[in-house]
């Protein structure tokens, strides 16, 4: 008797996070289902139009917003940005370059420098 391995699956919320998209902005059939590892790989390799559009225009989850602005998620919170943003909104913030963004980018740069210094010290 051979045992069959069942495919590894994940909740839609986990898959959306791995894909870097906001779950609430995905199609209903994606939100209501489960995603296998193979399906996730297929979505990453050959994304359907809805996924390409979400990645291009948003709305984007906090981790993507933070990354595109070059700040931490905590930095977004300190600036009072708690809602998902579209690409246009992110671009507007970059163009405005408010004081909080400059300060948070400086903080993020210092954190990266310190992490690199510690890594170099350990090597």
mmCIF file with all atom_site columns, C-alpha atoms in Angstrom:
data_model
loop_
_atom_site.group_PDB
_atom_site.id
_atom_site.type_symbol
_atom_site.label_atom_id
_atom_site.label_alt_id
_atom_site.label_comp_id
_atom_site.label_asym_id
_atom_site.label_entity_id
_atom_site.label_seq_id
_atom_site.pdbx_PDB_ins_code
_atom_site.Cartn_x
_atom_site.Cartn_y
_atom_site.Cartn_z
_atom_site.occupancy
_atom_site.B_iso_or_equiv
_atom_site.pdbx_formal_charge
_atom_site.auth_seq_id
_atom_site.auth_comp_id
_atom_site.auth_asym_id
_atom_site.auth_atom_id
_atom_site.pdbx_PDB_model_num
ATOM 1   C CA . UNK A 1 1   ? 0.000   0.000  0.000   1.00 0.00 ? 1   UNK A CA 1
ATOM 2   C CA . UNK A 1 2   ? 1.457   3.320  -1.058  1.00 0.00 ? 2   UNK A CA 1
ATOM 3   C CA . UNK A 1 3   ? 0.541   6.538  0.622   1.00 0.00 ? 3   UNK A CA 1
ATOM 4   C CA . UNK A 1 4   ? -0.250  9.480  -1.563  1.00 0.00 ? 4   UNK A CA 1
ATOM 5   C CA . UNK A 1 5   ? 1.049   12.828 -0.482  1.00 0.00 ? 5   UNK A CA 1
ATOM 6   C CA . UNK A 1 6   ? -1.635  15.451 -0.500  1.00 0.00 ? 6   UNK A CA 1
ATOM 7   C CA . UNK A 1 7   ? -0.591  18.723 -2.080  1.00 0.00 ? 7   UNK A CA 1
ATOM 8   C CA . UNK A 1 8   ? 0.581   21.380 0.327   1.00 0.00 ? 8   UNK A CA 1
ATOM 9   C CA . UNK A 1 9   ? -1.992  24.182 0.453   1.00 0.00 ? 9   UNK A CA 1
ATOM 10  C CA . UNK A 1 10  ? -2.274  27.567 2.100   1.00 0.00 ? 10  UNK A CA 1
ATOM 11  C CA . UNK A 1 11  ? -5.020  30.021 2.869   1.00 0.00 ? 11  UNK A CA 1
ATOM 12  C CA . UNK A 1 12  ? -5.666  32.761 0.334   1.00 0.00 ? 12  UNK A CA 1
ATOM 13  C CA . UNK A 1 13  ? -4.384  35.370 2.824   1.00 0.00 ? 13  UNK A CA 1
ATOM 14  C CA . UNK A 1 14  ? -1.014  33.607 3.021   1.00 0.00 ? 14  UNK A CA 1
ATOM 15  C CA . UNK A 1 15  ? -0.795  33.295 -0.750  1.00 0.00 ? 15  UNK A CA 1
ATOM 16  C CA . UNK A 1 16  ? -1.685  36.987 -1.204  1.00 0.00 ? 16  UNK A CA 1
ATOM 17  C CA . UNK A 1 17  ? 1.058   37.969 1.234   1.00 0.00 ? 17  UNK A CA 1
ATOM 18  C CA . UNK A 1 18  ? 3.589   35.808 -0.631  1.00 0.00 ? 18  UNK A CA 1
ATOM 19  C CA . UNK A 1 19  ? 2.460   37.408 -3.913  1.00 0.00 ? 19  UNK A CA 1
ATOM 20  C CA . UNK A 1 20  ? 2.770   40.914 -2.416  1.00 0.00 ? 20  UNK A CA 1
ATOM 21  C CA . UNK A 1 21  ? -0.854  41.885 -3.026  1.00 0.00 ? 21  UNK A CA 1
ATOM 22  C CA . UNK A 1 22  ? -3.750  42.990 -0.858  1.00 0.00 ? 22  UNK A CA 1
ATOM 23  C CA . UNK A 1 23  ? -6.138  40.076 -0.315  1.00 0.00 ? 23  UNK A CA 1
ATOM 24  C CA . UNK A 1 24  ? -9.237  42.297 -0.408  1.00 0.00 ? 24  UNK A CA 1
ATOM 25  C CA . UNK A 1 25  ? -8.277  43.504 -3.912  1.00 0.00 ? 25  UNK A CA 1
ATOM 26  C CA . UNK A 1 26  ? -7.990  39.995 -5.368  1.00 0.00 ? 26  UNK A CA 1
ATOM 27  C CA . UNK A 1 27  ? -10.869 38.311 -7.232  1.00 0.00 ? 27  UNK A CA 1
ATOM 28  C CA . UNK A 1 28  ? -13.528 36.633 -5.068  1.00 0.00 ? 28  UNK A CA 1
ATOM 29  C CA . UNK A 1 29  ? -12.646 33.135 -6.301  1.00 0.00 ? 29  UNK A CA 1
ATOM 30  C CA . UNK A 1 30  ? -9.057  33.674 -5.123  1.00 0.00 ? 30  UNK A CA 1
ATOM 31  C CA . UNK A 1 31  ? -10.167 35.028 -1.728  1.00 0.00 ? 31  UNK A CA 1
ATOM 32  C CA . UNK A 1 32  ? -12.552 32.158 -1.088  1.00 0.00 ? 32  UNK A CA 1
ATOM 33  C CA . UNK A 1 33  ? -10.250 29.323 -2.108  1.00 0.00 ? 33  UNK A CA 1
ATOM 34  C CA . UNK A 1 34  ? -7.078  27.663 -1.004  1.00 0.00 ? 34  UNK A CA 1
ATOM 35  C CA . UNK A 1 35  ? -3.865  27.781 -3.006  1.00 0.00 ? 35  UNK A CA 1
ATOM 36  C CA . UNK A 1 36  ? -1.531  24.856 -3.527  1.00 0.00 ? 36  UNK A CA 1
ATOM 37  C CA . UNK A 1 37  ? 2.221   25.291 -3.673  1.00 0.00 ? 37  UNK A CA 1
ATOM 38  C CA . UNK A 1 38  ? 2.089   24.471 -7.411  1.00 0.00 ? 38  UNK A CA 1
ATOM 39  C CA . UNK A 1 39  ? -0.631  27.072 -7.995  1.00 0.00 ? 39  UNK A CA 1
ATOM 40  C CA . UNK A 1 40  ? 1.398   29.679 -6.103  1.00 0.00 ? 40  UNK A CA 1
ATOM 41  C CA . UNK A 1 41  ? 4.467   28.891 -8.194  1.00 0.00 ? 41  UNK A CA 1
ATOM 42  C CA . UNK A 1 42  ? 2.377   29.182 -11.369 1.00 0.00 ? 42  UNK A CA 1
ATOM 43  C CA . UNK A 1 43  ? 1.006   32.562 -10.221 1.00 0.00 ? 43  UNK A CA 1
ATOM 44  C CA . UNK A 1 44  ? 4.540   33.796 -9.551  1.00 0.00 ? 44  UNK A CA 1
ATOM 45  C CA . UNK A 1 45  ? 5.955   32.443 -12.824 1.00 0.00 ? 45  UNK A CA 1
ATOM 46  C CA . UNK A 1 46  ? 3.125   33.436 -15.147 1.00 0.00 ? 46  UNK A CA 1
ATOM 47  C CA . UNK A 1 47  ? 0.843   35.892 -13.332 1.00 0.00 ? 47  UNK A CA 1
ATOM 48  C CA . UNK A 1 48  ? -2.674  36.361 -14.726 1.00 0.00 ? 48  UNK A CA 1
ATOM 49  C CA . UNK A 1 49  ? -3.753  39.838 -15.808 1.00 0.00 ? 49  UNK A CA 1
ATOM 50  C CA . UNK A 1 50  ? -5.527  40.606 -12.500 1.00 0.00 ? 50  UNK A CA 1
ATOM 51  C CA . UNK A 1 51  ? -2.312  39.921 -10.582 1.00 0.00 ? 51  UNK A CA 1
ATOM 52  C CA . UNK A 1 52  ? -0.154  41.970 -12.962 1.00 0.00 ? 52  UNK A CA 1
ATOM 53  C CA . UNK A 1 53  ? -2.624  44.860 -12.681 1.00 0.00 ? 53  UNK A CA 1
ATOM 54  C CA . UNK A 1 54  ? -2.689  44.686 -8.867  1.00 0.00 ? 54  UNK A CA 1
ATOM 55  C CA . UNK A 1 55  ? 1.100   44.687 -8.714  1.00 0.00 ? 55  UNK A CA 1
ATOM 56  C CA . UNK A 1 56  ? 1.239   47.593 -11.148 1.00 0.00 ? 56  UNK A CA 1
ATOM 57  C CA . UNK A 1 57  ? -1.447  49.906 -9.721  1.00 0.00 ? 57  UNK A CA 1
ATOM 58  C CA . UNK A 1 58  ? -2.406  48.586 -6.280  1.00 0.00 ? 58  UNK A CA 1
ATOM 59  C CA . UNK A 1 59  ? -3.864  49.025 -3.792  1.00 0.00 ? 59  UNK A CA 1
ATOM 60  C CA . UNK A 1 60  ? -0.705  47.729 -2.148  1.00 0.00 ? 60  UNK A CA 1
ATOM 61  C CA . UNK A 1 61  ? -0.307  46.172 1.308   1.00 0.00 ? 61  UNK A CA 1
ATOM 62  C CA . UNK A 1 62  ? 1.800   47.962 3.923   1.00 0.00 ? 62  UNK A CA 1
ATOM 63  C CA . UNK A 1 63  ? 4.953   45.915 3.315   1.00 0.00 ? 63  UNK A CA 1
ATOM 64  C CA . UNK A 1 64  ? 4.890   46.869 -0.383  1.00 0.00 ? 64  UNK A CA 1
ATOM 65  C CA . UNK A 1 65  ? 4.122   50.531 0.384   1.00 0.00 ? 65  UNK A CA 1
ATOM 66  C CA . UNK A 1 66  ? 7.011   50.635 2.858   1.00 0.00 ? 66  UNK A CA 1
ATOM 67  C CA . UNK A 1 67  ? 9.384   49.005 0.394   1.00 0.00 ? 67  UNK A CA 1
ATOM 68  C CA . UNK A 1 68  ? 8.446   51.348 -2.448  1.00 0.00 ? 68  UNK A CA 1
ATOM 69  C CA . UNK A 1 69  ? 8.939   54.363 -0.189  1.00 0.00 ? 69  UNK A CA 1
ATOM 70  C CA . UNK A 1 70  ? 12.203  53.010 1.230   1.00 0.00 ? 70  UNK A CA 1
ATOM 71  C CA . UNK A 1 71  ? 11.000  53.023 4.828   1.00 0.00 ? 71  UNK A CA 1
ATOM 72  C CA . UNK A 1 72  ? 9.974   50.464 7.453   1.00 0.00 ? 72  UNK A CA 1
ATOM 73  C CA . UNK A 1 73  ? 6.409   49.445 8.237   1.00 0.00 ? 73  UNK A CA 1
ATOM 74  C CA . UNK A 1 74  ? 6.921   51.108 11.634  1.00 0.00 ? 74  UNK A CA 1
ATOM 75  C CA . UNK A 1 75  ? 7.928   54.277 9.807   1.00 0.00 ? 75  UNK A CA 1
ATOM 76  C CA . UNK A 1 76  ? 4.647   54.231 7.917   1.00 0.00 ? 76  UNK A CA 1
ATOM 77  C CA . UNK A 1 77  ? 2.769   53.866 11.191  1.00 0.00 ? 77  UNK A CA 1
ATOM 78  C CA . UNK A 1 78  ? 4.684   56.762 12.755  1.00 0.00 ? 78  UNK A CA 1
ATOM 79  C CA . UNK A 1 79  ? 3.670   58.876 9.744   1.00 0.00 ? 79  UNK A CA 1
ATOM 80  C CA . UNK A 1 80  ? 0.036   57.878 10.247  1.00 0.00 ? 80  UNK A CA 1
ATOM 81  C CA . UNK A 1 81  ? -0.183  55.804 7.062   1.00 0.00 ? 81  UNK A CA 1
ATOM 82  C CA . UNK A 1 82  ? -2.166  52.717 7.976   1.00 0.00 ? 82  UNK A CA 1
ATOM 83  C CA . UNK A 1 83  ? -4.304  52.145 4.888   1.00 0.00 ? 83  UNK A CA 1
ATOM 84  C CA . UNK A 1 84  ? -3.229  50.441 1.662   1.00 0.00 ? 84  UNK A CA 1
ATOM 85  C CA . UNK A 1 85  ? -2.047  52.871 -1.014  1.00 0.00 ? 85  UNK A CA 1
ATOM 86  C CA . UNK A 1 86  ? -2.187  52.842 -4.796  1.00 0.00 ? 86  UNK A CA 1
ATOM 87  C CA . UNK A 1 87  ? 0.878   53.295 -6.956  1.00 0.00 ? 87  UNK A CA 1
ATOM 88  C CA . UNK A 1 88  ? -0.314  56.835 -7.791  1.00 0.00 ? 88  UNK A CA 1
ATOM 89  C CA . UNK A 1 89  ? -0.562  57.708 -4.079  1.00 0.00 ? 89  UNK A CA 1
ATOM 90  C CA . UNK A 1 90  ? 2.925   56.307 -3.438  1.00 0.00 ? 90  UNK A CA 1
ATOM 91  C CA . UNK A 1 91  ? 4.316   58.291 -6.372  1.00 0.00 ? 91  UNK A CA 1
ATOM 92  C CA . UNK A 1 92  ? 2.634   61.454 -5.044  1.00 0.00 ? 92  UNK A CA 1
ATOM 93  C CA . UNK A 1 93  ? 4.276   60.990 -1.637  1.00 0.00 ? 93  UNK A CA 1
ATOM 94  C CA . UNK A 1 94  ? 7.654   60.443 -3.320  1.00 0.00 ? 94  UNK A CA 1
ATOM 95  C CA . UNK A 1 95  ? 7.195   63.597 -5.430  1.00 0.00 ? 95  UNK A CA 1
ATOM 96  C CA . UNK A 1 96  ? 6.171   65.647 -2.386  1.00 0.00 ? 96  UNK A CA 1
ATOM 97  C CA . UNK A 1 97  ? 9.066   64.160 -0.354  1.00 0.00 ? 97  UNK A CA 1
ATOM 98  C CA . UNK A 1 98  ? 7.679   65.265 3.026   1.00 0.00 ? 98  UNK A CA 1
ATOM 99  C CA . UNK A 1 99  ? 9.921   65.691 6.052   1.00 0.00 ? 99  UNK A CA 1
ATOM 100 C CA . UNK A 1 100 ? 8.694   62.438 7.664   1.00 0.00 ? 100 UNK A CA 1
ATOM 101 C CA . UNK A 1 101 ? 9.709   60.495 4.547   1.00 0.00 ? 101 UNK A CA 1
ATOM 102 C CA . UNK A 1 102 ? 13.200  61.989 4.608   1.00 0.00 ? 102 UNK A CA 1
ATOM 103 C CA . UNK A 1 103 ? 13.588  61.178 8.311   1.00 0.00 ? 103 UNK A CA 1
ATOM 104 C CA . UNK A 1 104 ? 12.302  57.612 7.939   1.00 0.00 ? 104 UNK A CA 1
ATOM 105 C CA . UNK A 1 105 ? 14.562  56.972 4.939   1.00 0.00 ? 105 UNK A CA 1
ATOM 106 C CA . UNK A 1 106 ? 17.536  58.220 6.972   1.00 0.00 ? 106 UNK A CA 1
ATOM 107 C CA . UNK A 1 107 ? 16.533  55.927 9.832   1.00 0.00 ? 107 UNK A CA 1
ATOM 108 C CA . UNK A 1 108 ? 16.175  52.979 7.447   1.00 0.00 ? 108 UNK A CA 1
ATOM 109 C CA . UNK A 1 109 ? 19.610  53.688 5.937   1.00 0.00 ? 109 UNK A CA 1
ATOM 110 C CA . UNK A 1 110 ? 21.185  53.721 9.408   1.00 0.00 ? 110 UNK A CA 1
ATOM 111 C CA . UNK A 1 111 ? 19.488  50.418 10.282  1.00 0.00 ? 111 UNK A CA 1
ATOM 112 C CA . UNK A 1 112 ? 20.835  48.830 7.082   1.00 0.00 ? 112 UNK A CA 1
ATOM 113 C CA . UNK A 1 113 ? 24.350  50.187 7.737   1.00 0.00 ? 113 UNK A CA 1
ATOM 114 C CA . UNK A 1 114 ? 24.316  48.788 11.269  1.00 0.00 ? 114 UNK A CA 1
ATOM 115 C CA . UNK A 1 115 ? 23.048  45.403 10.041  1.00 0.00 ? 115 UNK A CA 1
ATOM 116 C CA . UNK A 1 116 ? 25.818  45.298 7.426   1.00 0.00 ? 116 UNK A CA 1
ATOM 117 C CA . UNK A 1 117 ? 28.423  46.285 10.030  1.00 0.00 ? 117 UNK A CA 1
ATOM 118 C CA . UNK A 1 118 ? 27.279  43.526 12.388  1.00 0.00 ? 118 UNK A CA 1
ATOM 119 C CA . UNK A 1 119 ? 27.221  40.970 9.581   1.00 0.00 ? 119 UNK A CA 1
ATOM 120 C CA . UNK A 1 120 ? 30.748  41.948 8.549   1.00 0.00 ? 120 UNK A CA 1
ATOM 121 C CA . UNK A 1 121 ? 31.880  41.706 12.180  1.00 0.00 ? 121 UNK A CA 1
ATOM 122 C CA . UNK A 1 122 ? 30.441  38.153 12.427  1.00 0.00 ? 122 UNK A CA 1
ATOM 123 C CA . UNK A 1 123 ? 32.161  37.008 9.208   1.00 0.00 ? 123 UNK A CA 1
#
